[in-house]
Amino acid sequence: MRNATTRLLTRADLSTLISAHGADTLMGDMIAAIETAFVSFDEAKCTVPVRSGFSYTAPRPGLVEWMPILRQSDHVTLKMVGYHPENPGWANLPTIQSMVGRWDTDTGRLVAICEGGLLTALRTGAASSVASKALAKADASTLGLIGAGAQAVTQLHALSQVFDLSCVLIHDSQPAHAASFPSRVAGRLKAGVRIETSSTQRMLAEADIICTATTVAPGDGPLFSSAADAKAHLHVNAIGADFPGKTELPLDLMQSAFVVPDFTEQAIREGECQQLRRDEIGMDLTALLQRPGLQAQLHSARTVFDSTGFALEDDAALSLILDLAGHYDIGSEIEMETPGLDVLNPYDAAEPTASSTSPLKLDTLP
Amino acid sequence: MRNATTRLLTRADLSTLISAHGADTLMGDMIAAIETAFVSFDEAKCTVPVRSGFSYTAPRPGLVEWMPILRQSDHVTLKMVGYHPENPGWANLPTIQSMVGRWDTDTGRLVAICEGGLLTALRTGAASSVASKALAKADASTLGLIGAGAQAVTQLHALSQVFDLSCVLIHDSQPAHAASFPSRVAGRLKAGVRIETSSTQRMLAEADIICTATTVAPGDGPLFSSAADAKAHLHVNAIGADFPGKTELPLDLMQSAFVVPDFTEQAIREGECQQLRRDEIGMDLTALLQRPGLQAQLHSARTVFDSTGFALEDDAALSLILDLAGHYDIGSEIEMETPGLDVLNPYDAAEPTASSTSPLKLDTLP
């Protein structure tokens, strides 16, 4: 009899895992896992379709997408991810709601289910860190954050592990979000890092690295009109653009920068690369990570990481989390299947006499 | 605070539900639910993409697919379904492994997770019953089953609710499966129904209705060479063809029959309709159910229901099961999210001091 249980990791389990392993250690491990996933990405062994989904405007604007990946001869990971920008306002729920599942390819069995919102925040931060290490000045010290929501927390946390930051400039269209940001990153930064609210104009003039992670509506971008005043070596991690029509960056920045998508085919449809011709796009992150000489040249150039969100990252993040959950014995096991049933009989284990008892009439149901 | 829990229905919960509601009553309700779903299907309110998936031959032949459906302004249902025909032989697991999830479109929250193998067997049987009521002779009494596995059990159960069967002829390439079939349907049939093993030749000569539900490999079909000897009014429910290259029926049957797919676009890619030109396909089941006059004419004609498996059915089946589970208070509630957290802080609820304790080194992990 094979193990027939499914590992369930809720958000509470992930909080326990962070407490057990340490948030800094976890982010460090996540950065390493994401970097390894990009460096070793091999299309012959790993299939990643461009994600699909449903978008709608009623009852509220939102979308639900599925992001599948096949690791050949091993497993399938699929993340279901909802993006509902009005969630924090009316439902006290995060903008991103998500579940990640994993199925083995031996039998198609569901191996694990994991809350995906926290995983998404961790892996998106880690991916920016990997891209920024490759593209930004090594002595970058001023970080700008446009959008001070949940994603900004892990962007800052991940970047602070790679850069010796002294100043963080934040801008959010909702002042309350900017105001609460410092308390949300307390304990994630070394002592002495200044956090200041800022106009985008000041941020552009001073920042070495900028992360954009907003809920700007499709068609309402960009977040600032021009990058004319930005530093020559500015590196931008563009997180928010992940839907047709949604972009955060001005065209002059995109056209003057070396642009690195996480997943080019998807970035052309949904990311900042929607604004570019194919020949204006640099190369994807996997290709860049294989060229250390080029990275060194790009440190002094304007660069953009077009982070649309890549199933490869979700898969690597889930593998890390499952390893750690196993080590610390966190989470629970649920029995989706009942072991030992007759596999040829869908009714096995149901009481055979039940249909002779007085059944509920369906029309009495609520 | 909105309800933040997810209803979990395992296979054991579904067995409890069948026992509580009665297998016959449940199948009757399922047939009604599936019929209503087809009759009321409206592409303006309900979006169903053709399913996608990964197929592979290593380590064993199999595929994992996702089948999404959007009920506008209400919910998304997505079924993950694995098809691994070698499962019963080496892993003592059903061929079909599946999980169905539901997400609300208000917030993207995961509302329910349900074991999908039993649901698939129930809804596939129910769909054949709906199609057969529309297409087969009302006094059909001899049913043939090619393939006596798990799907055959619910095919027979569902059809026995609509037709007054007196004889069931079964054929399976694995004699042990045919031999165990009667014990697996005991209690699902009225007294006096004969069940006999049969050659496909005899079955073709005698059956009023045939259901094909085999694991024939792509390229290895058809299951019989010609329908020349079949009754003029034969109706076939073709269940097995659900993958490019996999077909069960001979071309002469397909070309001489009025062919009704569950979902035409998908049937052309994956179903028996792969064998046909578009103008050789009759109409889909939704269209047929709106034409009672045509149905009456077709009762005396050869007909094929090309059942590739339609997300509309999964959605309707899940709605019924969730209603019943709520009524009988079956299943459990899991908290994927932790209510009351700061929605802008991914690290909320993790111990803030944890990262100062001595963390595990990742390289010590198994």
Coordinates of N, CA, C and O in Angstrom, one line a residue, chain A residues 1-89:
Chain A
M1 N 0.8 -1.2 0.0 CA 0.0 0.0 0.0 C 0.9 1.2 0.0 O 1.7 1.4 0.9
R2 N 0.7 2.1 -1.0 CA 1.4 3.3 -1.0 C 0.9 4.3 0.0 O -0.3 4.3 0.4
N3 N 1.7 5.3 0.4 CA 1.2 6.4 1.2 C 0.1 7.1 0.4 O 0.2 7.4 -0.7
A4 N -1.1 7.2 1.1 CA -2.2 7.7 0.3 C -2.7 9.1 0.9 O -3.8 9.5 0.6
T5 N -1.8 9.7 1.7 CA -2.3 11.0 2.3 C -1.8 12.2 1.6 O -0.9 12.1 0.7
T6 N -2.4 13.3 1.8 CA -2.1 14.6 1.2 C -1.6 15.5 2.3 O -2.3 15.7 3.3
R7 N -0.5 16.1 2.1 CA 0.0 17.1 3.1 C -0.7 18.4 3.0 O -0.7 19.0 1.9
L8 N -1.3 18.8 4.0 CA -2.0 20.1 4.0 C -1.3 21.2 4.8 O -1.0 20.9 6.0
L9 N -1.0 22.3 4.1 CA -0.3 23.4 4.8 C -1.2 24.6 4.7 O -1.3 25.2 3.6
T10 N -1.8 25.0 5.8 CA -2.6 26.2 5.8 C -1.7 27.4 6.1 O -0.5 27.3 6.4
R11 N -2.3 28.6 6.1 CA -1.6 29.8 6.4 C -1.0 29.7 7.8 O 0.1 30.1 8.1
A12 N -1.8 29.2 8.7 CA -1.3 29.0 10.1 C -0.1 28.1 10.2 O 0.9 28.4 10.9
D13 N -0.1 27.1 9.4 CA 1.0 26.2 9.3 C 2.3 26.9 8.8 O 3.4 26.7 9.3
L14 N 2.1 27.7 7.8 CA 3.2 28.5 7.2 C 3.7 29.5 8.2 O 4.9 29.7 8.3
S15 N 2.8 30.1 9.0 CA 3.3 31.0 10.1 C 4.2 30.2 11.1 O 5.2 30.7 11.5
T16 N 3.7 29.0 11.4 CA 4.5 28.2 12.3 C 5.9 27.8 11.7 O 6.9 27.9 12.4
L17 N 5.8 27.6 10.4 CA 7.1 27.2 9.7 C 8.1 28.4 9.7 O 9.3 28.2 10.0
I18 N 7.5 29.6 9.5 CA 8.4 30.8 9.5 C 9.0 31.0 10.9 O 10.2 31.3 11.1
S19 N 8.1 30.8 11.9 CA 8.6 30.9 13.3 C 9.7 29.9 13.6 O 10.7 30.2 14.3
A20 N 9.5 28.7 13.1 CA 10.5 27.6 13.4 C 11.8 27.8 12.7 O 12.9 27.6 13.3
H21 N 11.7 28.2 11.5 CA 12.9 28.3 10.6 C 13.6 29.7 10.7 O 14.8 29.8 10.4
G22 N 12.8 30.7 11.0 CA 13.2 32.0 11.0 C 12.9 32.7 9.7 O 13.2 32.1 8.6
A23 N 12.4 33.9 9.8 CA 12.0 34.5 8.5 C 13.2 34.9 7.6 O 13.1 34.7 6.4
D24 N 14.3 35.3 8.3 CA 15.4 35.6 7.5 C 16.0 34.4 6.8 O 16.4 34.4 5.6
T25 N 16.1 33.3 7.6 CA 16.7 32.1 7.1 C 15.8 31.6 5.9 O 16.3 31.1 4.9
L26 N 14.5 31.6 6.2 CA 13.6 31.2 5.1 C 13.7 32.0 3.9 O 13.8 31.4 2.7
M27 N 13.8 33.3 4.0 CA 14.0 34.1 2.8 C 15.3 33.8 2.1 O 15.4 33.8 0.9
G28 N 16.3 33.6 2.9 CA 17.6 33.3 2.3 C 17.5 32.0 1.5 O 18.1 31.8 0.4
D29 N 16.9 31.0 2.1 CA 16.7 29.7 1.4 C 15.8 29.8 0.2 O 16.1 29.2 -0.8
M30 N 14.8 30.7 0.3 CA 13.9 30.9 -0.8 C 14.7 31.5 -2.0 O 14.5 31.1 -3.2
I31 N 15.5 32.5 -1.7 CA 16.3 33.2 -2.8 C 17.2 32.1 -3.4 O 17.3 32.1 -4.7
A32 N 17.8 31.3 -2.6 CA 18.7 30.3 -3.2 C 17.9 29.3 -4.1 O 18.3 28.9 -5.2
A33 N 16.7 28.9 -3.6 CA 15.9 28.0 -4.3 C 15.4 28.5 -5.7 O 15.4 27.9 -6.7
I34 N 15.0 29.8 -5.6 CA 14.5 30.5 -6.8 C 15.7 30.6 -7.8 O 15.5 30.4 -9.0
E35 N 16.8 31.0 -7.3 CA 18.0 31.2 -8.2 C 18.3 29.8 -8.9 O 18.6 29.8 -10.1
T36 N 18.4 28.8 -8.1 CA 18.7 27.5 -8.6 C 17.6 27.1 -9.7 O 18.0 26.5 -10.7
A37 N 16.4 27.4 -9.4 CA 15.3 27.0 -10.4 C 15.5 27.7 -11.7 O 15.4 27.1 -12.8
F38 N 15.9 29.0 -11.7 CA 16.1 29.7 -12.9 C 17.4 29.2 -13.6 O 17.4 29.0 -14.8
V39 N 18.4 29.1 -12.9 CA 19.7 28.7 -13.5 C 19.6 27.3 -14.1 O 20.1 27.1 -15.2
S40 N 18.9 26.4 -13.5 CA 18.8 25.0 -14.0 C 17.6 24.8 -14.9 O 17.3 23.6 -15.3
F41 N 16.8 25.8 -15.2 CA 15.6 25.6 -16.0 C 15.9 25.0 -17.3 O 16.7 25.5 -18.1
D42 N 15.3 23.9 -17.6 CA 15.6 23.1 -18.9 C 14.2 22.8 -19.5 O 13.5 21.9 -18.9
E43 N 13.9 23.4 -20.6 CA 12.6 23.1 -21.2 C 12.4 21.7 -21.7 O 11.3 21.2 -21.9
A44 N 13.5 20.9 -21.7 CA 13.4 19.5 -22.1 C 12.9 18.7 -20.9 O 12.3 17.6 -21.1
K45 N 13.0 19.2 -19.7 CA 12.6 18.4 -18.5 C 11.5 19.1 -17.8 O 11.0 18.5 -16.8
C46 N 11.1 20.2 -18.2 CA 10.2 21.0 -17.4 C 9.3 21.8 -18.4 O 9.8 22.6 -19.2
T47 N 8.0 21.6 -18.3 CA 7.0 22.2 -19.2 C 6.2 23.3 -18.5 O 5.6 22.9 -17.5
V48 N 6.2 24.5 -19.0 CA 5.5 25.6 -18.3 C 4.6 26.3 -19.4 O 5.2 27.1 -20.1
P49 N 3.3 26.0 -19.5 CA 2.5 26.8 -20.4 C 2.3 28.2 -19.8 O 2.4 28.4 -18.6
V50 N 2.0 29.1 -20.7 CA 1.6 30.4 -20.3 C 0.3 30.2 -19.5 O -0.6 29.4 -19.9
R51 N 0.1 30.9 -18.4 CA -1.1 30.7 -17.6 C -2.3 31.2 -18.3 O -2.3 32.0 -19.2
S52 N -3.4 30.6 -17.9 CA -4.8 31.0 -18.4 C -5.6 31.4 -17.2 O -5.2 31.1 -16.0
G53 N -6.8 31.9 -17.4 CA -7.6 32.3 -16.3 C -8.9 32.9 -16.8 O -9.2 33.1 -18.0
F54 N -9.7 33.3 -15.8 CA -10.9 34.0 -16.0 C -10.8 35.4 -15.4 O -10.4 35.5 -14.2
S55 N -11.2 36.4 -16.1 CA -11.2 37.7 -15.5 C -12.6 38.3 -15.7 O -13.4 37.8 -16.6
Y56 N -13.0 39.2 -14.8 CA -14.4 39.7 -14.7 C -14.4 41.0 -14.1 O -13.5 41.4 -13.3
T57 N -15.5 41.7 -14.2 CA -15.7 43.0 -13.6 C -16.9 43.0 -12.6 O -17.0 43.9 -11.8
A58 N -17.7 41.9 -12.6 CA -18.8 41.8 -11.7 C -18.7 40.5 -10.9 O -18.3 39.4 -11.5
P59 N -19.0 40.4 -9.6 CA -19.6 41.5 -8.8 C -18.5 42.6 -8.5 O -18.9 43.7 -8.2
R60 N -17.3 42.3 -8.6 CA -16.2 43.2 -8.5 C -15.1 42.9 -9.5 O -15.0 41.7 -9.9
P61 N -14.2 43.8 -9.8 CA -13.1 43.4 -10.7 C -12.2 42.4 -10.0 O -11.9 42.4 -8.8
G62 N -11.9 41.4 -10.8 CA -11.0 40.3 -10.3 C -10.7 39.3 -11.4 O -11.1 39.4 -12.5
L63 N -9.8 38.4 -11.0 CA -9.5 37.3 -11.9 C -9.1 36.1 -11.1 O -8.6 36.2 -9.9
V64 N -9.3 34.9 -11.6 CA -8.8 33.7 -11.1 C -8.0 33.0 -12.2 O -8.5 32.9 -13.3
E65 N -6.8 32.7 -11.9 CA -5.9 32.1 -12.9 C -5.3 30.7 -12.4 O -5.2 30.5 -11.2
W66 N -4.9 29.9 -13.3 CA -4.2 28.7 -12.9 C -2.9 28.7 -13.6 O -2.7 29.1 -14.8
M67 N -1.9 28.3 -12.9 CA -0.5 28.3 -13.3 C 0.1 26.9 -13.1 O 0.6 26.6 -12.1
P68 N 0.1 26.1 -14.2 CA 0.6 24.8 -14.1 C 2.1 24.6 -14.5 O 2.6 25.4 -15.3
I69 N 2.7 23.6 -14.0 CA 4.1 23.3 -14.4 C 4.3 21.8 -14.3 O 3.8 21.2 -13.3
L70 N 4.9 21.2 -15.3 CA 5.2 19.7 -15.2 C 6.7 19.6 -15.1 O 7.5 20.1 -15.9
R71 N 7.1 18.9 -14.0 CA 8.5 18.4 -13.8 C 8.5 17.0 -14.3 O 8.0 16.1 -13.6
Q72 N 9.1 16.8 -15.5 CA 8.8 15.5 -16.1 C 9.4 14.3 -15.2 O 10.4 14.4 -14.6
S73 N 8.6 13.2 -15.3 CA 8.9 12.0 -14.5 C 8.9 12.3 -13.0 O 9.4 11.5 -12.2
D74 N 8.3 13.4 -12.6 CA 8.2 13.6 -11.1 C 6.9 14.1 -10.7 O 6.2 13.4 -10.0
H75 N 6.5 15.3 -11.0 CA 5.3 15.9 -10.5 C 4.8 17.0 -11.3 O 5.4 17.6 -12.2
V76 N 3.5 17.4 -11.1 CA 2.8 18.6 -11.6 C 2.6 19.5 -10.4 O 2.1 19.0 -9.3
T77 N 2.8 20.8 -10.5 CA 2.4 21.7 -9.6 C 1.5 22.7 -10.3 O 1.7 23.1 -11.4
L78 N 0.4 23.0 -9.6 CA -0.6 24.0 -10.2 C -1.0 25.0 -9.1 O -1.4 24.5 -8.0
K79 N -0.8 26.2 -9.4 CA -1.2 27.3 -8.4 C -2.5 27.9 -9.0 O -2.6 28.3 -10.1
M80 N -3.5 27.9 -8.2 CA -4.7 28.7 -8.4 C -4.5 30.0 -7.7 O -4.2 30.0 -6.5
V81 N -4.6 31.1 -8.5 CA -4.4 32.4 -7.8 C -5.5 33.4 -8.2 O -5.8 33.5 -9.4
G82 N -6.1 34.0 -7.2 CA -7.1 35.0 -7.4 C -6.5 36.4 -7.1 O -5.7 36.5 -6.2
Y83 N -6.8 37.3 -7.9 CA -6.4 38.7 -7.8 C -7.6 39.6 -7.7 O -8.3 39.7 -8.7
H84 N -7.9 40.1 -6.5 CA -9.1 40.9 -6.3 C -8.7 42.1 -5.5 O -8.7 42.1 -4.3
P85 N -8.4 43.2 -6.3 CA -7.8 44.4 -5.6 C -8.7 45.0 -4.6 O -8.1 45.8 -3.7
E86 N -10.0 44.8 -4.6 CA -10.8 45.4 -3.6 C -10.9 44.6 -2.3 O -11.6 45.0 -1.4
N87 N -10.3 43.4 -2.3 CA -10.4 42.6 -1.1 C -10.1 43.3 0.2 O -10.8 43.2 1.2
P88 N -8.9 44.0 0.3 CA -8.6 44.5 1.6 C -9.6 45.5 2.1 O -9.9 45.6 3.3
G89 N -10.2 46.3 1.2 CA -11.1 47.3 1.5 C -12.5 46.8 2.1 O -12.9 47.3 3.1

